[in-house]
CSV table of C-alpha atoms in Angstrom, one decimal:
chain,number,residue,atom,x,y,z
A,277,MET,CA,0.0,0.0,0.0
A,278,ALA,CA,1.1,3.6,-0.7
A,279,CYS,CA,2.1,5.5,2.4
A,280,ILE,CA,-0.1,8.4,3.6
A,281,LYS,CA,1.0,11.8,2.4
A,282,SER,CA,-0.3,15.3,2.5
A,283,LEU,CA,-2.0,16.5,-0.7
A,284,ASP,CA,-0.3,19.4,-2.4
A,285,GLN,CA,-2.1,22.8,-2.0
A,286,ASN,CA,-3.2,23.1,-5.7
A,287,THR,CA,-5.0,19.8,-5.5
A,288,VAL,CA,-6.6,20.7,-2.2
A,289,HIS,CA,-7.8,24.0,-3.6
A,290,ARG,CA,-9.3,22.4,-6.7
A,291,ILE,CA,-11.2,19.8,-4.7
A,292,CYS,CA,-12.5,22.2,-2.1
A,293,SER,CA,-13.5,24.8,-4.6
A,294,GLY,CA,-15.8,22.3,-6.3
A,295,GLN,CA,-17.5,21.7,-3.0
A,296,VAL,CA,-18.1,25.4,-2.3
A,297,VAL,CA,-19.6,26.4,-5.7
A,298,ILE,CA,-21.6,23.4,-6.9
A,299,ASN,CA,-23.8,24.9,-9.6
A,300,LEU,CA,-24.8,28.0,-11.6
A,301,ALA,CA,-27.3,29.3,-9.1
A,302,ASN,CA,-24.8,28.9,-6.2
A,303,ALA,CA,-22.1,30.9,-8.1
A,304,VAL,CA,-24.5,33.8,-8.8
A,305,LYS,CA,-25.9,33.6,-5.2
A,306,GLU,CA,-22.4,34.3,-3.8
A,307,LEU,CA,-21.9,37.3,-6.0
A,308,ILE,CA,-25.3,38.8,-5.2
A,309,GLU,CA,-24.7,38.3,-1.5
A,310,ASN,CA,-21.3,40.1,-1.8
A,311,SER,CA,-23.1,43.1,-3.5
A,312,LEU,CA,-25.8,43.2,-0.8
A,313,ASP,CA,-23.2,43.0,2.0
A,314,ALA,CA,-21.4,45.9,0.4
A,315,GLY,CA,-24.6,48.1,0.6
A,316,ALA,CA,-25.4,48.2,-3.1
A,317,LYS,CA,-28.7,49.8,-4.0
A,318,THR,CA,-28.6,48.6,-7.7
A,319,ILE,CA,-27.5,45.2,-8.8
A,320,GLU,CA,-27.6,44.0,-12.4
A,321,ILE,CA,-27.0,40.4,-13.5
A,322,ARG,CA,-25.9,39.7,-17.1
A,323,LEU,CA,-25.8,36.2,-18.5
A,324,ARG,CA,-24.5,35.2,-21.8
A,325,GLN,CA,-26.0,31.9,-23.2
A,326,TYR,CA,-27.9,31.3,-20.0
A,327,GLY,CA,-24.7,31.7,-17.9
A,328,SER,CA,-22.7,29.0,-19.7
A,329,GLU,CA,-20.4,31.5,-21.5
A,330,LEU,CA,-20.4,34.5,-19.1
A,331,ILE,CA,-21.9,35.7,-15.8
A,332,GLU,CA,-21.5,39.3,-14.8
A,333,VAL,CA,-22.8,41.0,-11.6
A,334,ILE,CA,-22.6,44.8,-11.5
A,335,ASP,CA,-23.3,46.9,-8.5
A,336,ASP,CA,-23.2,50.5,-7.3
A,337,GLY,CA,-21.6,49.8,-3.9
A,338,PRO,CA,-18.7,51.7,-2.4
A,339,GLY,CA,-16.1,49.6,-4.5
A,340,ILE,CA,-13.0,47.7,-3.3
A,341,ALA,CA,-10.1,49.6,-1.7
A,342,GLU,CA,-6.7,49.1,-3.3
A,343,GLN,CA,-5.2,47.3,-0.3
A,344,ASP,CA,-7.9,44.6,-0.6
A,345,PHE,CA,-7.3,43.9,-4.3
A,346,GLN,CA,-5.2,40.8,-3.6
A,347,THR,CA,-6.7,39.5,-0.4
A,348,ILE,CA,-10.3,39.5,-1.7
A,349,THR,CA,-9.7,36.3,-3.7
A,350,LEU,CA,-7.6,34.4,-1.1
A,351,LYS,CA,-9.1,31.6,1.0
A,352,HIS,CA,-10.4,32.5,4.5
A,353,TYR,CA,-9.7,36.3,4.1
A,354,THR,CA,-12.8,38.2,5.2
A,355,SER,CA,-13.8,41.6,6.7
A,356,LYS,CA,-17.0,40.1,8.1
A,357,ILE,CA,-15.6,38.4,11.3
A,358,GLN,CA,-12.4,38.5,13.3
A,359,ASN,CA,-12.9,35.3,15.4
A,360,TYR,CA,-15.4,32.6,16.0
A,361,ASP,CA,-17.4,34.5,18.7
A,362,ASP,CA,-18.4,37.1,16.0
A,363,LEU,CA,-20.7,34.5,14.5
A,364,GLU,CA,-23.2,35.2,17.4
A,365,THR,CA,-23.8,38.8,16.1
A,366,LEU,CA,-23.3,38.2,12.4
A,367,GLY,CA,-25.5,40.4,10.2
A,368,THR,CA,-24.1,39.7,6.8
A,369,PHE,CA,-24.6,36.9,4.2
A,370,GLY,CA,-21.0,35.9,3.5
A,371,PHE,CA,-18.2,35.5,6.1
A,372,ARG,CA,-16.0,32.5,5.3
A,373,GLY,CA,-13.8,34.0,2.6
A,374,GLU,CA,-14.4,31.0,0.3
A,375,ALA,CA,-16.6,32.2,-2.7
A,376,LEU,CA,-14.3,34.3,-4.8
A,377,SER,CA,-11.3,32.1,-4.2
A,378,SER,CA,-13.3,29.1,-5.3
A,379,LEU,CA,-14.7,30.9,-8.4
A,380,CYS,CA,-11.1,31.7,-9.4
A,381,ALA,CA,-10.3,28.0,-9.5
A,382,LEU,CA,-13.5,27.2,-11.5
A,383,SER,CA,-13.7,30.0,-14.0
A,384,ASP,CA,-11.8,32.9,-15.6
A,385,LEU,CA,-12.5,35.7,-13.0
A,386,THR,CA,-12.2,39.4,-13.6
A,387,ILE,CA,-13.1,42.2,-11.2
A,388,THR,CA,-13.5,45.8,-12.3
A,389,THR,CA,-13.9,48.2,-9.4
A,390,ARG,CA,-13.7,51.8,-8.4
A,391,HIS,CA,-13.6,52.8,-4.8
A,392,ALA,CA,-15.4,55.9,-3.7
A,393,SER,CA,-12.0,57.5,-2.7
A,394,THR,CA,-10.4,57.2,-6.2
A,395,ASP,CA,-10.9,58.9,-9.6
A,396,VAL,CA,-10.0,55.9,-11.8
A,397,ALA,CA,-11.3,52.3,-11.8
A,398,THR,CA,-9.1,49.2,-12.0
A,399,ARG,CA,-9.6,46.0,-14.0
A,400,LEU,CA,-8.1,43.0,-12.2
A,401,GLU,CA,-7.6,39.6,-13.8
A,402,TYR,CA,-6.9,36.7,-11.4
A,403,ASP,CA,-5.3,33.3,-12.0
A,404,LYS,CA,-6.6,29.9,-10.7
A,405,LYS,CA,-4.9,30.4,-7.4
A,406,GLY,CA,-6.6,33.8,-6.8
A,407,LEU,CA,-3.4,35.8,-7.4
A,408,ILE,CA,-3.6,39.0,-9.6
A,409,ALA,CA,-2.3,38.1,-13.1
A,410,LYS,CA,-3.0,41.5,-14.7
A,411,ARG,CA,-4.0,45.0,-13.5
A,412,THR,CA,-5.2,47.7,-15.8
A,413,PRO,CA,-6.7,51.2,-15.1
A,414,CYS,CA,-10.1,51.8,-16.8
A,415,ALA,CA,-13.2,53.9,-16.6
A,416,ARG,CA,-16.2,53.1,-14.4
A,417,SER,CA,-18.5,54.7,-11.9
A,418,VAL,CA,-18.1,53.9,-8.2
A,419,GLY,CA,-19.0,50.3,-7.6
A,420,THR,CA,-17.8,46.8,-8.6
A,421,SER,CA,-18.4,44.4,-11.5
A,422,VAL,CA,-17.4,40.7,-11.1
A,423,CYS,CA,-17.2,38.7,-14.4
A,424,LEU,CA,-17.0,34.9,-14.6
A,425,GLU,CA,-16.3,33.3,-17.9
A,426,ARG,CA,-16.4,29.6,-18.8
A,427,LEU,CA,-17.8,28.4,-15.4
A,428,PHE,CA,-16.6,24.8,-14.5
A,429,HIS,CA,-14.2,24.6,-17.5
A,430,THR,CA,-11.5,23.3,-15.1
A,431,LEU,CA,-13.7,20.3,-14.1
A,432,PRO,CA,-14.5,18.5,-17.4
A,433,VAL,CA,-17.1,16.1,-16.0
A,434,ARG,CA,-19.0,18.8,-14.1
A,435,HIS,CA,-18.7,21.1,-17.1
A,436,LYS,CA,-20.2,18.5,-19.4
A,437,GLU,CA,-23.2,17.9,-17.0
A,438,PHE,CA,-23.6,21.7,-16.6
A,439,THR,CA,-23.9,22.3,-20.3
A,440,LYS,CA,-26.1,19.2,-20.8
A,441,ASN,CA,-28.6,20.4,-18.1
A,442,LEU,CA,-28.2,24.1,-18.8
A,443,LYS,CA,-31.9,25.0,-19.0
A,444,ARG,CA,-32.6,23.2,-15.7
A,445,GLU,CA,-29.6,25.1,-14.1
A,446,TYR,CA,-30.9,28.3,-15.5
A,447,HIS,CA,-34.4,27.9,-14.0
A,448,LYS,CA,-32.8,27.2,-10.6
A,449,LEU,CA,-30.8,30.4,-11.0
A,450,ILE,CA,-34.0,32.4,-11.7
A,451,HIS,CA,-35.6,31.0,-8.6
A,452,VAL,CA,-32.6,32.1,-6.5
A,453,ILE,CA,-32.6,35.6,-8.0
A,454,GLN,CA,-36.3,35.9,-7.2
A,455,CYS,CA,-35.5,34.9,-3.6
A,456,TYR,CA,-33.2,37.8,-3.1
A,457,SER,CA,-35.4,40.2,-5.1
A,458,LEU,CA,-38.3,39.5,-2.9
A,459,ILE,CA,-36.6,40.0,0.4
A,460,SER,CA,-34.2,42.9,-0.5
A,461,GLU,CA,-36.1,46.1,0.4
A,462,GLY,CA,-34.8,49.3,-1.2
A,463,VAL,CA,-32.6,47.5,-3.7
A,464,LYS,CA,-33.2,47.5,-7.5
A,465,LEU,CA,-32.2,44.1,-8.8
A,466,SER,CA,-32.4,43.1,-12.5
A,467,CYS,CA,-31.4,40.2,-14.7
A,468,TYR,CA,-30.7,40.0,-18.4
A,469,ASN,CA,-29.9,37.0,-20.6
A,470,ILE,CA,-28.0,37.5,-23.9
A,471,VAL,CA,-28.3,34.8,-26.6
A,472,GLY,CA,-26.5,35.7,-29.8
A,473,ASP,CA,-27.1,39.4,-30.4
A,474,LYS,CA,-30.5,39.5,-28.5
A,475,SER,CA,-30.7,40.7,-24.9
A,476,THR,CA,-33.8,39.7,-22.9
A,477,LYS,CA,-34.8,41.2,-19.6
A,478,ILE,CA,-35.7,38.3,-17.3
A,479,MET,CA,-36.9,40.3,-14.4
A,480,SER,CA,-36.4,43.6,-12.6
A,481,THR,CA,-37.5,45.3,-9.4
A,482,HIS,CA,-37.6,49.0,-8.7
A,483,SER,CA,-36.2,49.7,-5.2
A,484,LYS,CA,-39.5,49.1,-3.5
A,485,ASN,CA,-39.4,49.3,0.3
A,486,SER,CA,-41.8,46.5,1.3
A,487,LEU,CA,-42.3,42.8,0.7
A,488,LYS,CA,-45.8,43.3,-0.7
A,489,GLU,CA,-44.5,45.8,-3.3
A,490,ASN,CA,-41.7,43.4,-4.3
A,491,ILE,CA,-44.2,40.6,-4.8
A,492,ILE,CA,-46.3,42.8,-7.1
A,493,GLU,CA,-43.2,43.9,-9.0
A,494,ILE,CA,-42.1,40.3,-9.7
A,495,PHE,CA,-45.3,38.3,-10.0
A,496,GLY,CA,-47.9,40.9,-10.7
A,497,VAL,CA,-51.1,42.3,-9.0
A,498,ALA,CA,-53.1,39.1,-9.8
A,499,ALA,CA,-50.6,37.0,-7.8
A,500,MET,CA,-50.8,39.3,-4.9
A,501,SER,CA,-54.6,39.4,-4.9
A,502,SER,CA,-54.7,35.7,-4.1
A,503,LEU,CA,-52.4,36.0,-1.1
A,504,VAL,CA,-53.3,36.6,2.5
A,505,LYS,CA,-51.1,38.0,5.2
A,506,PHE,CA,-49.8,35.9,8.0
A,507,GLU,CA,-51.3,36.7,11.4
A,508,GLN,CA,-49.2,35.4,14.3
A,509,ILE,CA,-51.2,34.7,17.4
A,510,GLU,CA,-50.5,33.3,20.9
A,511,PRO,CA,-50.6,29.5,20.8
A,512,SER,CA,-53.5,27.8,22.7
A,513,ASP,CA,-52.9,25.5,25.6
A,514,GLU,CA,-53.7,22.5,23.3
A,515,VAL,CA,-51.1,23.6,20.8
A,516,LEU,CA,-48.5,24.0,23.5
A,517,ILE,CA,-49.2,20.5,24.8
A,518,ASP,CA,-49.0,19.0,21.3
A,519,TYR,CA,-45.6,20.5,20.6
A,520,LYS,CA,-44.3,20.2,24.1
A,521,LEU,CA,-43.8,23.9,24.6
A,522,LYS,CA,-43.9,25.8,27.9
A,523,LYS,CA,-45.8,29.1,28.3
A,524,PRO,CA,-44.4,31.5,30.9
A,525,ASP,CA,-47.0,33.0,33.1
A,526,ASP,CA,-45.7,36.6,33.3
A,527,VAL,CA,-43.4,39.2,31.7
A,528,GLU,CA,-40.4,38.3,33.9
A,529,GLN,CA,-40.7,34.6,33.0
A,530,LYS,CA,-40.9,35.5,29.3
A,531,ALA,CA,-37.8,37.6,29.6
A,532,ALA,CA,-36.0,34.8,31.4
A,533,ALA,CA,-37.2,32.4,28.6
A,534,ALA,CA,-35.8,34.7,26.0
A,535,ALA,CA,-32.5,34.9,27.8
A,536,THR,CA,-32.1,31.1,28.2
A,537,THR,CA,-33.4,30.1,24.7
A,538,THR,CA,-36.4,28.2,26.1
A,539,ASP,CA,-38.4,26.8,23.2
A,540,TYR,CA,-41.3,29.2,23.6
A,541,ALA,CA,-43.4,30.2,20.5
A,542,SER,CA,-43.1,34.0,21.2
A,543,LEU,CA,-39.4,34.0,20.9
A,544,PHE,CA,-39.7,34.3,17.1
A,545,LYS,CA,-41.9,36.4,14.8
A,546,ILE,CA,-43.5,35.1,11.6
A,547,GLU,CA,-44.5,37.5,8.8
A,548,GLY,CA,-45.2,37.2,5.1
A,549,TYR,CA,-47.9,36.0,2.7
A,550,VAL,CA,-49.6,32.7,1.7
A,551,SER,CA,-52.2,31.7,-0.9
A,552,ASP,CA,-55.7,31.6,0.4
A,553,CYS,CA,-57.3,28.1,0.3
A,554,SER,CA,-60.0,28.8,-2.2
A,555,HIS,CA,-59.8,26.9,-5.5
A,556,ASN,CA,-57.8,28.5,-8.3
A,557,SER,CA,-55.9,30.6,-5.8
A,558,GLY,CA,-53.0,28.2,-5.5
A,559,ARG,CA,-50.6,26.9,-8.2
A,560,SER,CA,-50.3,23.6,-10.0
A,561,ALA,CA,-46.7,23.1,-8.7
A,562,PRO,CA,-44.8,24.2,-5.6
A,563,ASP,CA,-42.6,26.6,-7.6
A,564,ARG,CA,-43.3,29.8,-5.7
A,565,GLN,CA,-42.4,28.9,-2.1
A,566,TYR,CA,-39.8,31.1,-0.4
A,567,PHE,CA,-38.6,30.7,3.2
A,568,TYR,CA,-36.3,33.1,5.0
A,569,VAL,CA,-34.7,33.3,8.4
A,570,ASN,CA,-33.7,36.8,9.4
A,571,LYS,CA,-34.1,37.8,5.7
A,572,ARG,CA,-31.7,35.1,4.6
A,573,PRO,CA,-33.1,32.6,2.0
A,574,CYS,CA,-33.2,29.1,3.4
A,575,ASP,CA,-34.4,25.7,2.4
A,576,ASN,CA,-36.4,24.2,5.3
A,577,SER,CA,-38.2,21.0,4.1
A,578,ARG,CA,-40.1,20.6,7.4
A,579,VAL,CA,-41.7,24.1,7.3
A,580,THR,CA,-42.5,23.7,3.6
A,581,LYS,CA,-44.1,20.3,4.2
A,582,LEU,CA,-46.2,21.6,7.0
A,583,VAL,CA,-47.5,24.6,5.0
A,584,ASN,CA,-48.4,22.3,2.1
A,585,GLU,CA,-50.1,19.8,4.3
A,586,LEU,CA,-52.2,22.4,6.0
A,587,PHE,CA,-53.1,24.0,2.6
A,588,HIS,CA,-54.1,20.5,1.2
A,589,GLN,CA,-56.6,20.1,4.0
A,590,PHE,CA,-58.7,22.7,2.2
A,591,ASN,CA,-57.5,22.6,-1.4
A,592,ARG,CA,-56.1,19.2,-2.4
A,593,LEU,CA,-55.6,20.0,-6.1
A,594,GLN,CA,-53.1,22.9,-5.8
A,595,TYR,CA,-50.0,24.1,-4.0
A,596,PRO,CA,-49.8,27.4,-2.1
A,597,MET,CA,-47.5,30.3,-2.9
A,598,PHE,CA,-45.9,31.6,0.2
A,599,VAL,CA,-43.2,34.1,1.3
């Protein structure tokens, strides 16, 4: 048997990168989150050939400072946290310093950025290790553009599957963009797909400041008219018994429960919209179901299953839309 040896760093980087960015939607999600964390108010996503040839995410954030040009694409470099305890108060999307480093290994990555303190933008081309290969001054307004070309071309098997299932990957991507468009209040988010010489607007929001307005922007007034707003109420004694929850008797006990993370229903707040149960108010498939925790898109199969089961008690032929 061969003796046990440490893998070289290039091999480790390539293997781990494929585990961080696993599909088209995941790659774009990381870039959208970077723009939102930077405080951008306008984010534009441009795809060429459904994202197989090029992906570009353009924002109007404050731009990247020159001292961060190199470290932004290195593994485990981040401005979001300083140590493990900072995770308790984390308010941003990204914090691991993995995304851009992984995208360097999986695609041809170029960043064009102009910081608010500078007069000229800089175009940065990175190699597979995340090191700056070329640096060129250029013109751009304040903000950042991240361009990915030939996603997954360094992983032949995955690239073949990616191009083979491109339309399916593209539809997953649109769902992810809708997720962030719905929950991002005060942010204009748009997406375009370029095939040949034709550019098609896929979707666009207009900096609305409420979830309701964003739903109307993306899905239309008709979709909103079939939704009802969640009304969170105190659980009855029967519900508390069924779910093995304890109900504090007074304000002091409630405060103590909150401090000790006792599983009491009032420690969280639910808000949003769901289809009413009348026929023709739902949908033929569960394709518009969005779940967030602290305004972060999440997949929670138990919550989704519960909402669908309750809806089917009144309407067995359709699925609800919910946000």
